[in-house]
PDB file of C-alpha atoms and ligand atoms in Angstrom:
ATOM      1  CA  UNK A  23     -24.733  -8.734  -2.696  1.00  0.00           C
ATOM      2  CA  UNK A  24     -22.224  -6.217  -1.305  1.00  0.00           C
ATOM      3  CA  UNK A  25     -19.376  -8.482  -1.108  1.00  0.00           C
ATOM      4  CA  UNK A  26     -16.749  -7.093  -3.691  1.00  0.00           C
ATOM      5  CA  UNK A  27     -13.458  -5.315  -2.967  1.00  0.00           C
ATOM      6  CA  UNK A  28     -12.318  -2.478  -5.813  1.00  0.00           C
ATOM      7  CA  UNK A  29      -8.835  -1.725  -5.757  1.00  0.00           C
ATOM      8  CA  UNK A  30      -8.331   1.300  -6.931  1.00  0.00           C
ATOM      9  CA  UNK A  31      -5.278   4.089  -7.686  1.00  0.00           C
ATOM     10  CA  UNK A  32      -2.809   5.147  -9.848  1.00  0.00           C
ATOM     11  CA  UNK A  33      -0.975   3.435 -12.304  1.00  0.00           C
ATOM     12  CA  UNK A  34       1.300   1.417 -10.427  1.00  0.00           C
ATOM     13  CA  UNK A  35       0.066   1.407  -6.898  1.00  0.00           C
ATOM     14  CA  UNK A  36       0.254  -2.534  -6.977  1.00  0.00           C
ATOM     15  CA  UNK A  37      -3.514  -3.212  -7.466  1.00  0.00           C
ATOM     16  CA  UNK A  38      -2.994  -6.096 -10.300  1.00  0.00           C
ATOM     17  CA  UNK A  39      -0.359  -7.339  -7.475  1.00  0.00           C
ATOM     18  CA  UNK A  40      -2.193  -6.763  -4.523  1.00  0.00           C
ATOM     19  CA  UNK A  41      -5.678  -8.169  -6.222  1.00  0.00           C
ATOM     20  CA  UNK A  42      -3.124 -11.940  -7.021  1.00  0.00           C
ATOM     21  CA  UNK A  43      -2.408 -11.580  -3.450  1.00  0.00           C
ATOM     22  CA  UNK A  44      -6.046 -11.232  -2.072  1.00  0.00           C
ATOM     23  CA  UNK A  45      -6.981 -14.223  -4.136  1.00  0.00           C
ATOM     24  CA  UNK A  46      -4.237 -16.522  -3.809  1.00  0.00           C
ATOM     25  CA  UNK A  47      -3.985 -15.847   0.320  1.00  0.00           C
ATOM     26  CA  UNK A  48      -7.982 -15.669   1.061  1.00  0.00           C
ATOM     27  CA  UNK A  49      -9.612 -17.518  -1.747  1.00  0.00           C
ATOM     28  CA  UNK A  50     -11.278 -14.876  -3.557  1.00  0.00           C
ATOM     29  CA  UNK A  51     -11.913 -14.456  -7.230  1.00  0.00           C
ATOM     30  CA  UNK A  52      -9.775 -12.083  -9.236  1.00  0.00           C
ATOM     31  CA  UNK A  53     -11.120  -9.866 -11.673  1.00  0.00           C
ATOM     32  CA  UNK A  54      -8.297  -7.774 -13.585  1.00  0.00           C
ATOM     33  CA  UNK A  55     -10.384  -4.576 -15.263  1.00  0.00           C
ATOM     34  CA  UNK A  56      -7.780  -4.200 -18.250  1.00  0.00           C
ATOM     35  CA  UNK A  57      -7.447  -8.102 -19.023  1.00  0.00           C
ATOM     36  CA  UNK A  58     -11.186  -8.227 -19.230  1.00  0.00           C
ATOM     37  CA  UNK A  59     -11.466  -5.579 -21.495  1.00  0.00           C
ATOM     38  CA  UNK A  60      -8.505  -6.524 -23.707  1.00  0.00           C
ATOM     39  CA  UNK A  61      -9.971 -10.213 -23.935  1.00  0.00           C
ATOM     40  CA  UNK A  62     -13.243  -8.609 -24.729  1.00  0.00           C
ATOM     41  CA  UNK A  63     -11.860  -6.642 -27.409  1.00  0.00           C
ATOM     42  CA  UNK A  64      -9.816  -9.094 -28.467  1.00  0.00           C
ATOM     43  CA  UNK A  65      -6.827  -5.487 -28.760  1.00  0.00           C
ATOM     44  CA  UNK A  66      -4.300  -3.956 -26.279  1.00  0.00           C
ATOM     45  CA  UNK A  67      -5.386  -1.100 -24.072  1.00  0.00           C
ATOM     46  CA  UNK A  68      -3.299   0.462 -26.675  1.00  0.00           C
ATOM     47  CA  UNK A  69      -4.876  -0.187 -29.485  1.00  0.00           C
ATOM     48  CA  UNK A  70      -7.938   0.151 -28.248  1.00  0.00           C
ATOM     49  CA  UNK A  71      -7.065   4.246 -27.181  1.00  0.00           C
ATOM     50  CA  UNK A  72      -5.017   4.545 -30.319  1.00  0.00           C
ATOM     51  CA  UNK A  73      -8.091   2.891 -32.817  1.00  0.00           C
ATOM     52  CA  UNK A  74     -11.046   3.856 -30.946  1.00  0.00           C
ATOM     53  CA  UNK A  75     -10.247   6.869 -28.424  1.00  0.00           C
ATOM     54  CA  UNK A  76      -9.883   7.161 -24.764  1.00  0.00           C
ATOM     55  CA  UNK A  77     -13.914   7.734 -24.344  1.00  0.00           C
ATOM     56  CA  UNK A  78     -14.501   4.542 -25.999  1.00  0.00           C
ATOM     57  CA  UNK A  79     -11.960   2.789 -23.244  1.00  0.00           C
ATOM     58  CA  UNK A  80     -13.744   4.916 -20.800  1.00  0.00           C
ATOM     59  CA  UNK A  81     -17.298   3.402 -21.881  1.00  0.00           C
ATOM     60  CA  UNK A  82     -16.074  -0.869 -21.596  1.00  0.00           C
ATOM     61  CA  UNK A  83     -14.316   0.510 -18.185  1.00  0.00           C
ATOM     62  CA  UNK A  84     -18.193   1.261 -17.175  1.00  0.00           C
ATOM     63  CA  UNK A  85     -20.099  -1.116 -18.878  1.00  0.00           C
ATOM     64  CA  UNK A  86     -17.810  -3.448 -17.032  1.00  0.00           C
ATOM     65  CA  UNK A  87     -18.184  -2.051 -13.648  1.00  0.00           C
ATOM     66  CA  UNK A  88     -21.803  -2.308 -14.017  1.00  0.00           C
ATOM     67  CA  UNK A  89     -22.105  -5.541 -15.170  1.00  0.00           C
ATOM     68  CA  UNK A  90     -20.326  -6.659 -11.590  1.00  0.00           C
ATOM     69  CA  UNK A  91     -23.535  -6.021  -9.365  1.00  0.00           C
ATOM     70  CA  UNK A  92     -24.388  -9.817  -9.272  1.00  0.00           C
ATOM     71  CA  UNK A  93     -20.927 -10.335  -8.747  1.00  0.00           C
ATOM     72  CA  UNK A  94     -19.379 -11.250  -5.450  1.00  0.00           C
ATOM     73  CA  UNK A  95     -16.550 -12.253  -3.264  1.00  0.00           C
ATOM     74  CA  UNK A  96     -14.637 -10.616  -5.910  1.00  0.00           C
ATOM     75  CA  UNK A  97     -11.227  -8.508  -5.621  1.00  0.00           C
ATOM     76  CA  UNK A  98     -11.525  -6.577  -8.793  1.00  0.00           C
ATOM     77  CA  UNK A  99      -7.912  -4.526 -10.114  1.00  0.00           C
ATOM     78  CA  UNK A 100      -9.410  -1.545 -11.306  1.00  0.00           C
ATOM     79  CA  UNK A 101      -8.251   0.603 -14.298  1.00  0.00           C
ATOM     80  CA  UNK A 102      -6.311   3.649 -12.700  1.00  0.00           C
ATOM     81  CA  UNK A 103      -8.733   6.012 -13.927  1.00  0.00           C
ATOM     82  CA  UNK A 104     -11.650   3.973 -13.161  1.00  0.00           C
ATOM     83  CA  UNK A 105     -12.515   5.815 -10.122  1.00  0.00           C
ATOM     84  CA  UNK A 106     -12.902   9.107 -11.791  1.00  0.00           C
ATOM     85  CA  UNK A 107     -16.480   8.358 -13.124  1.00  0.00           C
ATOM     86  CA  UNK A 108     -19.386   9.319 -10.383  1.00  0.00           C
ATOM     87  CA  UNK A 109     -20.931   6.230 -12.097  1.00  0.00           C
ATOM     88  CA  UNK A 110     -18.371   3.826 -11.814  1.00  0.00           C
ATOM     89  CA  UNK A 111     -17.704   4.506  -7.989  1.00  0.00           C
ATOM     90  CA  UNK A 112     -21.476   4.418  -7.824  1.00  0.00           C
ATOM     91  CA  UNK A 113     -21.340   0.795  -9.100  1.00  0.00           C
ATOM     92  CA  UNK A 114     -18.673   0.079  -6.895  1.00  0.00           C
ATOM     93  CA  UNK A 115     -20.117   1.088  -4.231  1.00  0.00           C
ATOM     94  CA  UNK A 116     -23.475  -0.675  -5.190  1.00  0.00           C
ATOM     95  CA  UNK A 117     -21.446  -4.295  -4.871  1.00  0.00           C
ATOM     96  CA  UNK A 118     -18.876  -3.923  -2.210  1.00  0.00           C
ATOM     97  CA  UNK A 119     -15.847  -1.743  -0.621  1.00  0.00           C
ATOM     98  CA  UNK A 120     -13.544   0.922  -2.424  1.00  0.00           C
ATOM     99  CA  UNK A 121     -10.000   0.562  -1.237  1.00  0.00           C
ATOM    100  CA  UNK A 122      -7.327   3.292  -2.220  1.00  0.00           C
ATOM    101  CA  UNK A 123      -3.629   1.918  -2.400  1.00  0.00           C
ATOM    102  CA  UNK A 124      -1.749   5.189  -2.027  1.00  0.00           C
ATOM    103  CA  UNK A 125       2.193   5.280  -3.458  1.00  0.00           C
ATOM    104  CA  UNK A 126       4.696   8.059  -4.117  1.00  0.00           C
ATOM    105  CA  UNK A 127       5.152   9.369  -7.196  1.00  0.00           C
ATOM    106  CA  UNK A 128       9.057   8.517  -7.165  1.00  0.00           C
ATOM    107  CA  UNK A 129       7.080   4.640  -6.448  1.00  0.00           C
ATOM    108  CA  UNK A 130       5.031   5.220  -9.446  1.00  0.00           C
ATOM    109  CA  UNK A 131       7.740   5.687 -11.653  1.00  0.00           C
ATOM    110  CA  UNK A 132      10.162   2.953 -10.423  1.00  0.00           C
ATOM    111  CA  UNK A 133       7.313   0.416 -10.962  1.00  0.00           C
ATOM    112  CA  UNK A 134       6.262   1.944 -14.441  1.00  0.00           C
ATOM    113  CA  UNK A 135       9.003   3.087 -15.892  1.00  0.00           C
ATOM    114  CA  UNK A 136      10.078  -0.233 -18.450  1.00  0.00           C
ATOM    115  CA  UNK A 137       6.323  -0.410 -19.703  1.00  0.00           C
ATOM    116  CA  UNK A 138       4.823   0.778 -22.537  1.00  0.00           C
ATOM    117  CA  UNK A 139       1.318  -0.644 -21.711  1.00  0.00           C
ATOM    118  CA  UNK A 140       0.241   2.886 -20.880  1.00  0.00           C
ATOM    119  CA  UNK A 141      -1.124   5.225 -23.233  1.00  0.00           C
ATOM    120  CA  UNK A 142      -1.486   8.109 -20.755  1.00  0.00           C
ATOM    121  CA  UNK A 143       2.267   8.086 -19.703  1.00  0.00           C
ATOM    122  CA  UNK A 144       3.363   7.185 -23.263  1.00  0.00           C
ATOM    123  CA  UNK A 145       6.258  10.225 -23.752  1.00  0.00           C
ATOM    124  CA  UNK A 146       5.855  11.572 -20.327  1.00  0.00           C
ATOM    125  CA  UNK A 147       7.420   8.864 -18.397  1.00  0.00           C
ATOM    126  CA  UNK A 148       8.654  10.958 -15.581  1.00  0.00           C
ATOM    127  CA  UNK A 149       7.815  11.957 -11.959  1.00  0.00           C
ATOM    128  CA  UNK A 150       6.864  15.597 -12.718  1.00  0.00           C
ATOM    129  CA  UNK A 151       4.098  14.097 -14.916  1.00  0.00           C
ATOM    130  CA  UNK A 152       3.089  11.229 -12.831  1.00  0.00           C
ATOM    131  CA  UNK A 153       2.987  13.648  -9.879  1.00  0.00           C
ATOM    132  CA  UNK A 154       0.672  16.338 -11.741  1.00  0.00           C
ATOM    133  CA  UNK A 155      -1.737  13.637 -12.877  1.00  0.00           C
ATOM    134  CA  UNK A 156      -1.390  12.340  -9.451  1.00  0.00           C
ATOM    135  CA  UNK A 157      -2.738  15.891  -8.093  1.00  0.00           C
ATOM    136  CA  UNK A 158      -5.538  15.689  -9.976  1.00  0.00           C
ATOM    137  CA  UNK A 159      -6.910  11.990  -9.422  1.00  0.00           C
ATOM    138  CA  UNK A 160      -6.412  12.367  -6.031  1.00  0.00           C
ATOM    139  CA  UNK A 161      -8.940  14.275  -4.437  1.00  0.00           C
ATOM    140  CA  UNK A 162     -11.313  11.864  -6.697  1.00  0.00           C
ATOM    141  CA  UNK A 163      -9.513   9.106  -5.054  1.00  0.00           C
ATOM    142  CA  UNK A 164     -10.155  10.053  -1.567  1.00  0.00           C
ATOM    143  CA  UNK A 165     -13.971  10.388  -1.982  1.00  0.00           C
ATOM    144  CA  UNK A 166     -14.417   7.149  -3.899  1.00  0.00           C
ATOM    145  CA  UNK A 167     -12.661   5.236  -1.223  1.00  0.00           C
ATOM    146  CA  UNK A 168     -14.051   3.548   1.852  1.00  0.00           C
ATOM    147  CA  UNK A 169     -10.902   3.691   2.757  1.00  0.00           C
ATOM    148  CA  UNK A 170      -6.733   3.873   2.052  1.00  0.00           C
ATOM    149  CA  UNK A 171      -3.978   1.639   2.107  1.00  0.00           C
ATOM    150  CA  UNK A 172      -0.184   2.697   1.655  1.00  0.00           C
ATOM    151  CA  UNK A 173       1.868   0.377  -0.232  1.00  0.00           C
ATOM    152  CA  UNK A 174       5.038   2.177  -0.269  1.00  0.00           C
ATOM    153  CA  UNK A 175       7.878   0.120   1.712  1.00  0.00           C
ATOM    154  CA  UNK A 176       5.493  -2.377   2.375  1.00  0.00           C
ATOM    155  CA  UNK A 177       4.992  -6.280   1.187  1.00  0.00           C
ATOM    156  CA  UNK A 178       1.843  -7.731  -0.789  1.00  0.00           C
ATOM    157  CA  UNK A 179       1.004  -9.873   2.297  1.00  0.00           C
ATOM    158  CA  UNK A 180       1.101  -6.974   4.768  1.00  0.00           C
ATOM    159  CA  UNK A 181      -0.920  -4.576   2.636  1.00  0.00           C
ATOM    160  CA  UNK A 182      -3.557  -7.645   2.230  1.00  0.00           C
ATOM    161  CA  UNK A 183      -3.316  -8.147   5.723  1.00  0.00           C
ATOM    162  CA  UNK A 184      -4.100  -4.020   6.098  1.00  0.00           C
ATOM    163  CA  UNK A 185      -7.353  -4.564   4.143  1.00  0.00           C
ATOM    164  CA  UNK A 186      -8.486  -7.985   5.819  1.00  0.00           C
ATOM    165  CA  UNK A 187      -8.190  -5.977   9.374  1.00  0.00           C
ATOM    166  CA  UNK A 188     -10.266  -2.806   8.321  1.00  0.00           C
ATOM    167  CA  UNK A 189     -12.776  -5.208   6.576  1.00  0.00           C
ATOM    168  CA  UNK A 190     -13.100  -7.612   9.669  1.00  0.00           C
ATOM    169  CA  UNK A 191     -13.524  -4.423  12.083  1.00  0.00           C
ATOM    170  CA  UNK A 192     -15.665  -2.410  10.031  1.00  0.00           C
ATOM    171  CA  UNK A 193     -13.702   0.670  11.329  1.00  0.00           C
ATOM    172  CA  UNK A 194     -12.824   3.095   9.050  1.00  0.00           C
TER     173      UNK A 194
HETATM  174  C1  S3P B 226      -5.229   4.034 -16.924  1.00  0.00           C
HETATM  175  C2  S3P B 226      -4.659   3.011 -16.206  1.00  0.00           C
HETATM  176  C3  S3P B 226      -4.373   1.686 -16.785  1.00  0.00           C
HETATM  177  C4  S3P B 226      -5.331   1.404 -17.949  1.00  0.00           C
HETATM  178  C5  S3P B 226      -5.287   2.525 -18.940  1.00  0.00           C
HETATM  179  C6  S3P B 226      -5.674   3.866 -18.333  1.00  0.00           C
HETATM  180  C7  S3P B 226      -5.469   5.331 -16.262  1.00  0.00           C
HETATM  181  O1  S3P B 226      -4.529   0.670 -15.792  1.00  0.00           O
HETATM  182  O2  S3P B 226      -6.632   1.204 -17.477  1.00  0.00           O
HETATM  183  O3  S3P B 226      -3.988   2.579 -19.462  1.00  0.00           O
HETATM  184  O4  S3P B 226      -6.264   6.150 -16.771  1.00  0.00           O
HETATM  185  O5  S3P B 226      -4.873   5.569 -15.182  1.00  0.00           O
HETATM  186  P1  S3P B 226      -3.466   0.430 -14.594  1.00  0.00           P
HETATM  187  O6  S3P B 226      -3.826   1.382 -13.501  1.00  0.00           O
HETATM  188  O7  S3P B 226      -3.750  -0.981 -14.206  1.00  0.00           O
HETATM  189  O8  S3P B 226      -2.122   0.637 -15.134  1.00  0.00           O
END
């Protein structure tokens, strides 16, 4: 079953947004990576880095990702570092499309910047940092993707729209 769409992209980039959208507008099941995991570990994604370490995160992040091959017609909100395991783009891939959603860093911030949900950006809520992080996830970004959508300056419904059309035409 390859039927799956993986949002994924920096904190920020609208992917728990985007993945509401995709479900409520085309009927499509939502799976939200970090509410899984939280409801799994019965902990914040902040306690869980704080008590148990960022590898341990890293580990559920897979585990879950794998556990999604029987899985489809499903618009999964990915962690924003879930695309930086070969594995868990590999799983991805295994069960359905990789979409990017692409923002500014100046976006980033704006959308982030009254949560403290975030471990990484935890005292270095800035755009310097968000960009620098941003520089390094990208490139790993790019080659998980199938393909990218921009978000910046756009509405939820267009952006869904965006995905629908390369979906449909297979052209990208
Ligand atoms: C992370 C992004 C977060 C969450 C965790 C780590 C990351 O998800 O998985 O705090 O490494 O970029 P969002 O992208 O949904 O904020």
């Amino acid at each position: 079953m390859k039927s799956n769409i993986f949002l994924i992209g920096f904190m920020g980039a609208g992917k728990s947004t985007i993945a509401r959208t995709m479900r409520d507008l085309y009927g499509m099941s939502l799976i939200e990576m970090d509410e899984q995991i939280e409801a799994q570990e019965s902990r914040s994604i902040s306690q869980i880095f704080a008590e148990s370490g960022e590898a341990y995160f890293r580990s559920l992040e897979t585990a879950l990702l794998e556990g999604l091959e029987q899985t489809g017609n499903a618009v999964v909100s990915c962690g924003g570092g879930a695309a930086m395991r070969d594995e868990n783009v590999a799983a991805m891939h295994r069960s359905g499309k990789i979409v990017y959603l692409s923002a500014a860093p100046e976006t980033i911030y704006e959308r982030v910047k009254d949560f403290h949900t975030r471990p990484l950006l935890e005292g270095h809520m800035n755009v310097a940092y968000i960009e620098n992080l941003m520089a390094v996830r990208l490139p790993h970004y790019l080659k998980a993707a199938d393909f990218t959508v921009e978000t910046d300056g756009r509405s939820a419904e267009e952006i869904c729209a965006g995905i629908v059309e390369k979906m449909r035409c297979d052209c990208y």
